[in-house]
Coordinates of N, CA and C and ligand atoms in Angstrom, one line a residue:
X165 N 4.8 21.9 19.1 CA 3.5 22.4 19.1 C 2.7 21.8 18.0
X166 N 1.6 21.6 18.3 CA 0.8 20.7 17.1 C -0.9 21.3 17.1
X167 N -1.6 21.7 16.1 CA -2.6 22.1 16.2 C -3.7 20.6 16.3
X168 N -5.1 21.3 17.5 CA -5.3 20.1 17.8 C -7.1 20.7 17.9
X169 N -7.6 19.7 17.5 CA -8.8 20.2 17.3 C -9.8 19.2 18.9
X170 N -10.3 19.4 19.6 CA -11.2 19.2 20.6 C -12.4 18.9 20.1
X171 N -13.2 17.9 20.3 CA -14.5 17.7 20.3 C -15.1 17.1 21.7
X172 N -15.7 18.2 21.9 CA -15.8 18.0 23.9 C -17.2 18.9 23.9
X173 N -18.6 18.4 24.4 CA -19.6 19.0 24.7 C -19.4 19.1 26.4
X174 N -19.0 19.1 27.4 CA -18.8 19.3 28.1 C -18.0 20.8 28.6
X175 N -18.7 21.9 28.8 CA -17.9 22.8 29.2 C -16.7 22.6 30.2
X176 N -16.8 22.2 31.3 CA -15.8 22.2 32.0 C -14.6 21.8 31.8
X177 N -15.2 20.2 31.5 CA -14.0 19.3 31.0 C -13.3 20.2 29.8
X178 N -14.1 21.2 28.9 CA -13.2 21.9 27.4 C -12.7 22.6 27.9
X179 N -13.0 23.5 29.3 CA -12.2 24.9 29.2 C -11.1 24.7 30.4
X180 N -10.9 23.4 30.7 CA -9.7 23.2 31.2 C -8.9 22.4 30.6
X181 N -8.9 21.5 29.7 CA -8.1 21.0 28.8 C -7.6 22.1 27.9
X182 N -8.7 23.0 27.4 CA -8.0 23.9 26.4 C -6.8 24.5 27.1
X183 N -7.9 25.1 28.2 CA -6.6 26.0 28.9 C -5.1 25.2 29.4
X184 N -5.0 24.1 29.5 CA -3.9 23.4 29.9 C -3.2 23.1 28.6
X185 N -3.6 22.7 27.3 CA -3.3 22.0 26.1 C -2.5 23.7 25.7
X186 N -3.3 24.6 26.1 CA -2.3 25.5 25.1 C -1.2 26.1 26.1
X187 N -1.7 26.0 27.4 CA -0.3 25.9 28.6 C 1.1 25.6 27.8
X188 N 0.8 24.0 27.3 CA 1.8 23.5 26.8 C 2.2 23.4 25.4
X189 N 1.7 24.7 24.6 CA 2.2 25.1 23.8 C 1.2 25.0 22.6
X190 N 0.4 24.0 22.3 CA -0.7 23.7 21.3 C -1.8 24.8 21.4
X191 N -2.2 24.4 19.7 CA -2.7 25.2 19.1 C -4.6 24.8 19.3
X192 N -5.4 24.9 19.9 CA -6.6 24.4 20.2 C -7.6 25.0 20.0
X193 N -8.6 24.2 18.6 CA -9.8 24.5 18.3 C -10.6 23.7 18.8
X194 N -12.0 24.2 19.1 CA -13.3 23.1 19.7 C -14.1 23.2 18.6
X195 N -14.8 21.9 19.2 CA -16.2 21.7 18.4 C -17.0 21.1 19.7
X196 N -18.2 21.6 19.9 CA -18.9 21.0 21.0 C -20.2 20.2 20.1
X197 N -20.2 19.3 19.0 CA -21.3 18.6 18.6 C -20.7 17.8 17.9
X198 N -20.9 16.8 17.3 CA -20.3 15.6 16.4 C -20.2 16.2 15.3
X199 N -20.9 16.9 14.7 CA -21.6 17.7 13.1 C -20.4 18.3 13.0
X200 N -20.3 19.4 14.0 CA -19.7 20.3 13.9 C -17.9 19.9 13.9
X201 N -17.9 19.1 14.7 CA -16.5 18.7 14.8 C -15.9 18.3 13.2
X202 N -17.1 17.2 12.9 CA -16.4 16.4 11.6 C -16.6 17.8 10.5
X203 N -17.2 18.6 10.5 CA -16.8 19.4 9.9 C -15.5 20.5 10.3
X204 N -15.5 20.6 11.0 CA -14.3 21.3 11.2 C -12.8 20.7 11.4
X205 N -13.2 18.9 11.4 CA -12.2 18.1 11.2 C -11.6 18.1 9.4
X206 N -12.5 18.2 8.5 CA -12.5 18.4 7.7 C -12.1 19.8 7.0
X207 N -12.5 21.1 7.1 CA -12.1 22.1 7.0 C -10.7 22.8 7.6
X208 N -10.7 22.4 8.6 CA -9.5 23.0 9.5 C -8.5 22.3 9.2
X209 N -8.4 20.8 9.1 CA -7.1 20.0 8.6 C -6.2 20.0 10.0
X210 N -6.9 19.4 11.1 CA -6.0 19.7 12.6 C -4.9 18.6 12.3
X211 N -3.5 18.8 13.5 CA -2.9 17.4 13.0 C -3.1 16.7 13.9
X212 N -4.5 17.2 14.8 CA -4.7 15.4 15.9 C -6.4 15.6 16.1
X213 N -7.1 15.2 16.8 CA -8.4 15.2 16.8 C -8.4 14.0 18.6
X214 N -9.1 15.2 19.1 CA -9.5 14.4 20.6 C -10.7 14.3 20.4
X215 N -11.6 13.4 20.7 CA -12.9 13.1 20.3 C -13.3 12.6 21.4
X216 N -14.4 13.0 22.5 CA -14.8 12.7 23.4 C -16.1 12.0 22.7
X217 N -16.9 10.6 23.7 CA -17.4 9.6 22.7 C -19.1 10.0 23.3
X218 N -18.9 10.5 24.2 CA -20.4 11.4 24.3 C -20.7 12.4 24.1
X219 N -21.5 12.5 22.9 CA -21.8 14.4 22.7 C -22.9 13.9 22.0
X220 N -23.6 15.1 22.3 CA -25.2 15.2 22.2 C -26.0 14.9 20.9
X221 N -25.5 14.9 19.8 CA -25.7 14.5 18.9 C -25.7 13.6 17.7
X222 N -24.1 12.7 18.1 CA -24.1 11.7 17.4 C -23.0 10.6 18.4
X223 N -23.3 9.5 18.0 CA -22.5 8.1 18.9 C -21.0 8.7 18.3
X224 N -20.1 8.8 19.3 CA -18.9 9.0 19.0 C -18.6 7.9 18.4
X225 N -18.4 6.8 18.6 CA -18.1 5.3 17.8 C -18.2 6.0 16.0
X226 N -19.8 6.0 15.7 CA -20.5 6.2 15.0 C -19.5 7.4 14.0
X227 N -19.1 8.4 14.7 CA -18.5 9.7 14.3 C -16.9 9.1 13.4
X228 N -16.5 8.9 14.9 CA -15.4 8.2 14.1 C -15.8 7.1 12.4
X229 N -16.1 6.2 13.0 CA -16.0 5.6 11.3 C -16.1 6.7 10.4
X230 N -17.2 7.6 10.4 CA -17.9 8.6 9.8 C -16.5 9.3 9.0
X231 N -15.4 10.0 10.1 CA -14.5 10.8 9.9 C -13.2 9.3 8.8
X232 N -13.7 8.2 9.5 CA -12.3 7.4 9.1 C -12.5 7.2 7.6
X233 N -14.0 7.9 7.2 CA -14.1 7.2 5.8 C -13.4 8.5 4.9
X234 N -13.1 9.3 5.1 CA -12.9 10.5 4.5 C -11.5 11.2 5.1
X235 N -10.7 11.1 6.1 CA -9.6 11.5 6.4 C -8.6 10.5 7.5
X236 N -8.1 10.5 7.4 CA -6.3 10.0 8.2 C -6.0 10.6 9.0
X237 N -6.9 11.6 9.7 CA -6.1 12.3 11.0 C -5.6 11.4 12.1
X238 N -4.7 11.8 12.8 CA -4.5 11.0 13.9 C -5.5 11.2 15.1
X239 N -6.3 10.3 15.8 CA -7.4 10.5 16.6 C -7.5 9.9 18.0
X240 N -7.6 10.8 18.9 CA -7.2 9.9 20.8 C -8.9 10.3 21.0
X241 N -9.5 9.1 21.2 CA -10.5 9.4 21.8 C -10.9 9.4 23.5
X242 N -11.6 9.9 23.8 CA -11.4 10.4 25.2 C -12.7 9.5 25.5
X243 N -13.0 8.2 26.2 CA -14.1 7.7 26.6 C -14.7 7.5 28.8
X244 N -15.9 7.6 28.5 CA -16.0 7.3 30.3 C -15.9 6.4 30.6
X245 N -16.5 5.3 29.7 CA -16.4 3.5 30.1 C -15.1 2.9 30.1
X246 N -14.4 2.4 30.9 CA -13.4 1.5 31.2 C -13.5 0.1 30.5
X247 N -14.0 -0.2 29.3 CA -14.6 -1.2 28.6 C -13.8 -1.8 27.9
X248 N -13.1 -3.0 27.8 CA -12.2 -3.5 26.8 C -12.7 -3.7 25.6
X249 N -14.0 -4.0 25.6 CA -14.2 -4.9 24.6 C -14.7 -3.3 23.6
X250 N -15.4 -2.2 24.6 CA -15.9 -1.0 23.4 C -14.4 -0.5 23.0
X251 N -13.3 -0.1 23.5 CA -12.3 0.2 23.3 C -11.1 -0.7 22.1
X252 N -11.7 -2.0 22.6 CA -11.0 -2.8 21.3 C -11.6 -2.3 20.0
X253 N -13.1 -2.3 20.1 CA -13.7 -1.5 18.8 C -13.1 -0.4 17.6
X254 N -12.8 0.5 19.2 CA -12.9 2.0 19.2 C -11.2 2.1 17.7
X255 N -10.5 0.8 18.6 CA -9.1 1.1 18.2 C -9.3 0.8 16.8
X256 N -10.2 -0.6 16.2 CA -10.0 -1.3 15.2 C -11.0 -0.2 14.6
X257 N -11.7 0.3 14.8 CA -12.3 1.5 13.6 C -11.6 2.9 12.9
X258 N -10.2 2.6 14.1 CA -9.4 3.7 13.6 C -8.8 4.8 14.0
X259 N -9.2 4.6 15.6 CA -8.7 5.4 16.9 C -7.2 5.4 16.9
X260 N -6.1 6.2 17.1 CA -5.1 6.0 17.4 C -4.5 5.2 18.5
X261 N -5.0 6.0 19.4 CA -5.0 5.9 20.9 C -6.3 6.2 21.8
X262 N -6.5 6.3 22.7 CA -7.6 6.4 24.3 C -7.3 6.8 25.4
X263 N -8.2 7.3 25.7 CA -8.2 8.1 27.6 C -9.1 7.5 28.1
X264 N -9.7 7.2 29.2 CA -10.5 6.8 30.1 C -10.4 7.7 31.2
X265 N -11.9 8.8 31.0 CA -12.1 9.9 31.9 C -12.0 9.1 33.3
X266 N -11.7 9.9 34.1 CA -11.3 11.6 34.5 C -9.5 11.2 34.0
X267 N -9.2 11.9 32.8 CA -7.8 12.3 33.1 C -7.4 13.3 33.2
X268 N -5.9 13.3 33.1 CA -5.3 14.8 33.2 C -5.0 15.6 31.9
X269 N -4.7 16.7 32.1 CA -3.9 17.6 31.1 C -2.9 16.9 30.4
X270 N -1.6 16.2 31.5 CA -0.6 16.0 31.2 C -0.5 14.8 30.5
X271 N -1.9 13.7 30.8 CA -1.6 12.5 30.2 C -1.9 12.7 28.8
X272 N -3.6 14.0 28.8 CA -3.6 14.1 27.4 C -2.3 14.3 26.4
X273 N -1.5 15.3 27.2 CA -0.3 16.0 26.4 C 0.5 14.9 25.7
X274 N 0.4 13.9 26.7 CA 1.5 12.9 26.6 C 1.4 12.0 25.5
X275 N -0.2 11.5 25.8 CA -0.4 10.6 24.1 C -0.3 11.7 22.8
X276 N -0.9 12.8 23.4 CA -0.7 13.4 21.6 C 0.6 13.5 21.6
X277 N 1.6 13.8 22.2 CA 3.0 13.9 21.4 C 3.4 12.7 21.1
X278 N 2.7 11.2 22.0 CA 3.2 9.9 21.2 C 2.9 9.7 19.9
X279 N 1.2 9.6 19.8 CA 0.5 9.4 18.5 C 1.4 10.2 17.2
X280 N 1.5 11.7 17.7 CA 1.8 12.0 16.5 C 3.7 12.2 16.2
X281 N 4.2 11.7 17.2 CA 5.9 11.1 17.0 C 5.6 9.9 16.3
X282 N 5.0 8.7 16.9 CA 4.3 7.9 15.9 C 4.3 7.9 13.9
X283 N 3.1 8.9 14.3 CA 2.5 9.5 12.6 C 4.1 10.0 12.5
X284 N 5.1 10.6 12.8 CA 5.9 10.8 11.7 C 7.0 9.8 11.7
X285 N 7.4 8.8 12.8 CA 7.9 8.5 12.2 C 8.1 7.4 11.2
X286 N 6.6 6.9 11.3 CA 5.7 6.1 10.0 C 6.1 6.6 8.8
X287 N 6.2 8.2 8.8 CA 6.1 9.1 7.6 C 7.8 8.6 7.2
X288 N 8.7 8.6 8.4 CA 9.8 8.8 7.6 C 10.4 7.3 7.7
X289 N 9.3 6.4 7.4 CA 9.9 5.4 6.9 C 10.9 4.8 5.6
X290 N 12.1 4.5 5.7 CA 13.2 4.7 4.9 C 13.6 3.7 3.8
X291 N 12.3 2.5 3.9 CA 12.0 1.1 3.1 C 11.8 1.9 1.5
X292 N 12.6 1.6 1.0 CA 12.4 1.9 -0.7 C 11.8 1.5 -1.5
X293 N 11.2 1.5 -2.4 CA 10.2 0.5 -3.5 C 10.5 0.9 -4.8
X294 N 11.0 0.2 -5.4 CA 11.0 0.0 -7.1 C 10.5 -0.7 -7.6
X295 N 9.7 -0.8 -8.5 CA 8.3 -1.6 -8.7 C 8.4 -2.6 -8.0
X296 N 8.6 -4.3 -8.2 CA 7.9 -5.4 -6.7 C 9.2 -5.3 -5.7
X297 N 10.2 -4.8 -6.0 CA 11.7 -4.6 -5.0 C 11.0 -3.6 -4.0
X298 N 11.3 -4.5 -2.6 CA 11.2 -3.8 -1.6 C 12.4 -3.9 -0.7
X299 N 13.2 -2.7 -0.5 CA 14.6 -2.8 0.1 C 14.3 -2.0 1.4
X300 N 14.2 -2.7 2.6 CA 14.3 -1.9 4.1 C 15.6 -1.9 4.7
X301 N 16.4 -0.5 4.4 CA 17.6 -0.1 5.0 C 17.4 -0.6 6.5
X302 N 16.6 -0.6 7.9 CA 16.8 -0.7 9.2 C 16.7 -2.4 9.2
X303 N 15.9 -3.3 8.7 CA 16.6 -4.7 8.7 C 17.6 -5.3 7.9
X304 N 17.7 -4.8 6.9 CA 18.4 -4.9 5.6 C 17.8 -6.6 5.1
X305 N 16.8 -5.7 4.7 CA 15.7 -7.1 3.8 C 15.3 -6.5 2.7
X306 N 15.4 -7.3 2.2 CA 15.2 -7.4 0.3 C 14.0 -8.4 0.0
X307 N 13.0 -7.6 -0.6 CA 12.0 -8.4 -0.6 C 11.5 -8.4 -2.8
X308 N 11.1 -10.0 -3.4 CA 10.6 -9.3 -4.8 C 9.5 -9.9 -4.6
X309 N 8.7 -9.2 -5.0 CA 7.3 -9.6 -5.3 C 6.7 -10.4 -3.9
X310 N 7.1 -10.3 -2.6 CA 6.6 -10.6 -1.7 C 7.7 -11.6 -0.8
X311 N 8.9 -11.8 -1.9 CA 9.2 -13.2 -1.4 C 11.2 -12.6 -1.2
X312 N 11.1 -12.8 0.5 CA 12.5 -12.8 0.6 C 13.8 -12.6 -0.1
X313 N 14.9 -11.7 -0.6 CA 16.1 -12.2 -1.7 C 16.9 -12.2 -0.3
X314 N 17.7 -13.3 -0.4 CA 18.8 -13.4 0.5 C 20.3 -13.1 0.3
X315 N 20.8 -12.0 0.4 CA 22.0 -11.1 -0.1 C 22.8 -11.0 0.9
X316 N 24.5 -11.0 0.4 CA 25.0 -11.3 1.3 C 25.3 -9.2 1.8
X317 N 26.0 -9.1 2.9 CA 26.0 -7.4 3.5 C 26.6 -6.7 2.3
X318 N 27.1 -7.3 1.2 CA 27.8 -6.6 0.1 C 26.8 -6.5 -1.3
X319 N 26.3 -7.2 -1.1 CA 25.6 -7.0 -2.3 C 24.2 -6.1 -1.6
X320 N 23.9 -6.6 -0.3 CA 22.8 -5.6 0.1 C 23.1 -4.0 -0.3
X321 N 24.3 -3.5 0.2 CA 24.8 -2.2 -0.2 C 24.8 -2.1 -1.6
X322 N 25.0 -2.7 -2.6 CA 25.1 -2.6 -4.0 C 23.8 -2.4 -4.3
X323 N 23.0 -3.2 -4.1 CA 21.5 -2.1 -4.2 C 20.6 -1.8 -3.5
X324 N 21.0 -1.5 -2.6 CA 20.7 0.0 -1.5 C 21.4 0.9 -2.4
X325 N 22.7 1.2 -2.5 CA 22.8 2.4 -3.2 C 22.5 2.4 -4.5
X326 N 21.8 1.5 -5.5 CA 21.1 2.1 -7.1 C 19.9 1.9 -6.5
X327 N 19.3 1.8 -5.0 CA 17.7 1.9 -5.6 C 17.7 3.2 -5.1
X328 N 18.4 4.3 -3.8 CA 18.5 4.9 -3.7 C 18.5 5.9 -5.2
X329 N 19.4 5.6 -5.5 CA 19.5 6.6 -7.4 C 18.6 6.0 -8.0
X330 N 17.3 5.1 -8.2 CA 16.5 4.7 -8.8 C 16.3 5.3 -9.9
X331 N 16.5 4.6 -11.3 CA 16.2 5.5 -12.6 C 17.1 6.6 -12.9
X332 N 18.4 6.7 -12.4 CA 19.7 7.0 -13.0 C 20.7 6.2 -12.9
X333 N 21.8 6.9 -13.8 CA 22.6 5.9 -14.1 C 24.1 5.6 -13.2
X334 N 24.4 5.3 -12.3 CA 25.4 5.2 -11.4 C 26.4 4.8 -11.9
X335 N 27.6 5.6 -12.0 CA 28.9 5.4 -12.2 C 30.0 4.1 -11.4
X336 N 30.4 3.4 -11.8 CA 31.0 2.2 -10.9 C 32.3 2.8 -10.3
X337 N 33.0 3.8 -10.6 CA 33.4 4.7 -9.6 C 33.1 5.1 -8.3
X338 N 31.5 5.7 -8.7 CA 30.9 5.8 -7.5 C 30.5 4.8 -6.8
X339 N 30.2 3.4 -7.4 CA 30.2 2.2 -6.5 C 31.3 2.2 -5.7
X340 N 32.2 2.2 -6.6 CA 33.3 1.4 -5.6 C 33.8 2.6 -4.6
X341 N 33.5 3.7 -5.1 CA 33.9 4.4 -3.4 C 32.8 4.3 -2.3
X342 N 31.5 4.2 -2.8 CA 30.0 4.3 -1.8 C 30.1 3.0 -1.1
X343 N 30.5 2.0 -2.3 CA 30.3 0.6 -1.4 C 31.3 -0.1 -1.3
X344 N 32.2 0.3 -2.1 CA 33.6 -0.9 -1.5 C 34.8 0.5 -0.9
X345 N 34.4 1.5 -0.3 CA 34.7 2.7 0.1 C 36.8 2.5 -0.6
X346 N 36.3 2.4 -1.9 CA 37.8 2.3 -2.5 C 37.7 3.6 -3.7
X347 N 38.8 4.2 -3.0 CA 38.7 5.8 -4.1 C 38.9 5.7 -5.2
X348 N 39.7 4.9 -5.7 CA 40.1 4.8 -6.8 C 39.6 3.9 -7.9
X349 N 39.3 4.2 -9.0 CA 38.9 3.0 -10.2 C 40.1 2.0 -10.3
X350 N 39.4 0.7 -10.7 CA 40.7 -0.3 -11.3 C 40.4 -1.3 -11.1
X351 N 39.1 -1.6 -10.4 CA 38.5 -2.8 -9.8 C 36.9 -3.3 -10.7
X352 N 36.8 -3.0 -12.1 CA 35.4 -2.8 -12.4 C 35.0 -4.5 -11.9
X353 N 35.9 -5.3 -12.2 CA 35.6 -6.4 -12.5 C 34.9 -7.5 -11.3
X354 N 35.5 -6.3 -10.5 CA 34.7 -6.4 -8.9 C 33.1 -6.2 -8.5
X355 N 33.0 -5.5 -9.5 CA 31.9 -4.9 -9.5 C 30.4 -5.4 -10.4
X356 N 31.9 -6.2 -11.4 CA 30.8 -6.8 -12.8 C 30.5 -8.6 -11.7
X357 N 31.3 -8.6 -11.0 CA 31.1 -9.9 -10.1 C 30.1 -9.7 -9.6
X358 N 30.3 -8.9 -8.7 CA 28.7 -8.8 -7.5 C 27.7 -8.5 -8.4
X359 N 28.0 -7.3 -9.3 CA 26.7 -7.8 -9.9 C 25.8 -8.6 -10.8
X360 N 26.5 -9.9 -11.2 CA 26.2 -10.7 -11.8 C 25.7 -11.7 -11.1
X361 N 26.2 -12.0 -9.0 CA 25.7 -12.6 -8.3 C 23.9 -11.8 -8.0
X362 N 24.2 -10.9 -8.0 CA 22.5 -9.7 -7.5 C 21.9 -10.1 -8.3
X363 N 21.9 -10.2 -10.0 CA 21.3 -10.8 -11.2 C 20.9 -12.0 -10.5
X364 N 21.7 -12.9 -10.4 CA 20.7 -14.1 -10.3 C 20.0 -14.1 -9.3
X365 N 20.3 -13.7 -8.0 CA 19.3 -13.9 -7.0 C 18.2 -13.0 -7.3
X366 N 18.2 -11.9 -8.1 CA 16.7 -11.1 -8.5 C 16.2 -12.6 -9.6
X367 N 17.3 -13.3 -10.0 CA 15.9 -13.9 -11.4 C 16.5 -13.2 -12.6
X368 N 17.4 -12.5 -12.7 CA 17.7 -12.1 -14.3 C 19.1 -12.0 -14.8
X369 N 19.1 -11.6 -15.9 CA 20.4 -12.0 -16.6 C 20.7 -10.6 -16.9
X370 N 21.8 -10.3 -17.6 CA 22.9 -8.8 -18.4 C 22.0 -9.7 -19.3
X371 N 21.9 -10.6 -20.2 CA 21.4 -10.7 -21.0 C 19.7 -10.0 -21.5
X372 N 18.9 -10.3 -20.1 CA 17.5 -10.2 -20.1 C 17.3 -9.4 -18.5
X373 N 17.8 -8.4 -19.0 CA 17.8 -7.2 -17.2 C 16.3 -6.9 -17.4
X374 N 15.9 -7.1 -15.5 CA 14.3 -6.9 -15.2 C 15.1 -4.9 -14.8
X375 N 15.6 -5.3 -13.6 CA 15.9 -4.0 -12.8 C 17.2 -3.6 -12.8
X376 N 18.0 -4.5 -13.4 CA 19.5 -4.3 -13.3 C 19.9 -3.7 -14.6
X377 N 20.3 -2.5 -14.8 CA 20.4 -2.2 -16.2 C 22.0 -1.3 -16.6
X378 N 22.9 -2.5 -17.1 CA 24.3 -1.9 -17.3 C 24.1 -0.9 -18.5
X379 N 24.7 0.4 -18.2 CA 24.6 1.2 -19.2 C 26.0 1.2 -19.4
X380 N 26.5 0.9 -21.1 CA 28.0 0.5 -21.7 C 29.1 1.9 -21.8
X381 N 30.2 1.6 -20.8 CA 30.8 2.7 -20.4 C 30.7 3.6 -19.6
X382 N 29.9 3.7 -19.5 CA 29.1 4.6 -18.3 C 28.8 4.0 -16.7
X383 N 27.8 2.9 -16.8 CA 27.7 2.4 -15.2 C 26.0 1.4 -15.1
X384 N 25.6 1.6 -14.0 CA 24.4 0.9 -13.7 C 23.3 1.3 -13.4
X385 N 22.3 1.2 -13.8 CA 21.1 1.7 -13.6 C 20.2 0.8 -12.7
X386 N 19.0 1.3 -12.1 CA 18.2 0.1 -11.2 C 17.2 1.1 -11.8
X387 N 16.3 0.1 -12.1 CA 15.2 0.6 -12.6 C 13.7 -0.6 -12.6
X388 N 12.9 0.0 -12.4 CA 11.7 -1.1 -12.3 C 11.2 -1.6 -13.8
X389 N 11.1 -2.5 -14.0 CA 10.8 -3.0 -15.4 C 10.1 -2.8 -16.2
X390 N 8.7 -1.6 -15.5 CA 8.1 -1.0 -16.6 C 8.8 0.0 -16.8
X391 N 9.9 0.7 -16.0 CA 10.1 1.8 -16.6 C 11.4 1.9 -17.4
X392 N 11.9 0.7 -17.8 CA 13.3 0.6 -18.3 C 13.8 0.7 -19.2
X393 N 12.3 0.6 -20.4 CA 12.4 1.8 -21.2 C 12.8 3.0 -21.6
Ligands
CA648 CA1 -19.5 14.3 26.7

């Protein structure tokens, strides 16, 4: 169920979408004027916005930018013209998605559950960031400062799991069971290996650590270089 705010000056076309949208479970507030909508897009905090592109008072187009400058909602606009070229607009101003009247209940239903499956799972994107380290667990790419590190599957896990702990100190214990799934201590030197290969391909030394930070007796730290302090 998703709360969903309507901007529809059209009676008919509102009081059958409403009635169908909450059929299927949704939560449905209207606004029948542009004004009124972006204010209540704003006050209400809906998690979708259907935005029909004619209403009486302001160019839907128009509205939208209006709303894109001030909130992130997710937004399916509902248009009459079959226009590629207004619709290409529509999207690059900030539309999620589109309808092209007369549709149904169900198609509406259908993009809002896309759009906002979409929005989350944007949200639960699982790419890590420690200052310019950018580690994406689903390709397993390692990016510094924009530019590719090329790691072999063992060292990728070596830090995937300290950027995960980012700014604590990980035990090489716990390496070696998280990443070389070996229970037992006895191998540090295994450990001081890979990570002396990770050093170089970041660019730094145990001598002169940017993000790699051996804490003595204890374990390893990954930390971004302002904060290593
Ligand atoms: Ca209208």
């Amino acid at each position: 169920m998703a709360r969903l705010l309507l901007i529809e000056d059209d009676v008919a076309i509102r009081s059958l979408l409403v009635g169908a949208l909450r059929e299927r479970g949704h939560a449905v507030a209207t606004a029948t004027t542009g004004m009124r909508g972006l204010q209540s897009a704003l006050d209400d905090r809906p998690d979708l916005v259907v935005l029909d592109l004619g209403l009486p008072d302001l160019d839907g187009g128009e509205l939208l930018r209006m709303l894109r400058a001030v909130s992130a909602v997710p937004l399916i606009v509902a248009t009459a013209r079959d226009d590629e070229a207004e619709i290409v607009r529509l999207l690059d101003a900030g539309a999620d998605d589109y309808l092209v009247k007369p549709f149904t209940a169900a198609q509406l239903d259908a993009r809002v559950r896309a759009v906002l499956r979409r929005g989350a799972a944007e949200q639960a994107d699982p790419t890590i960031v420690v200052g310019e380290l950018r580690i994406d667990p689903r390709s397993r790419e390692v990016r510094l400062a924009g530019v590719p590190v090329d790691l072999t599957p063992r060292e990728f896990d070596l830090l995937h799991h300290l950027a995960i702990r980012a700014g604590q100190v990980v035990t090489k214990r716990e390496l070696l069971s998280q990443v070389w799934q070996i229970p037992y201590g006895g191998a540090d030197k295994t450990i001081d290996v890979h990570l002396s290969w990770l050093r170089r391909k970041l660019g730094e030394s145990a001598q002169q650590p940017r993000y790699l930070h051996t804490v003595r007796g204890v374990g390893v730290r990954l930390s971004a270089p302002e904060d290593a302090a």
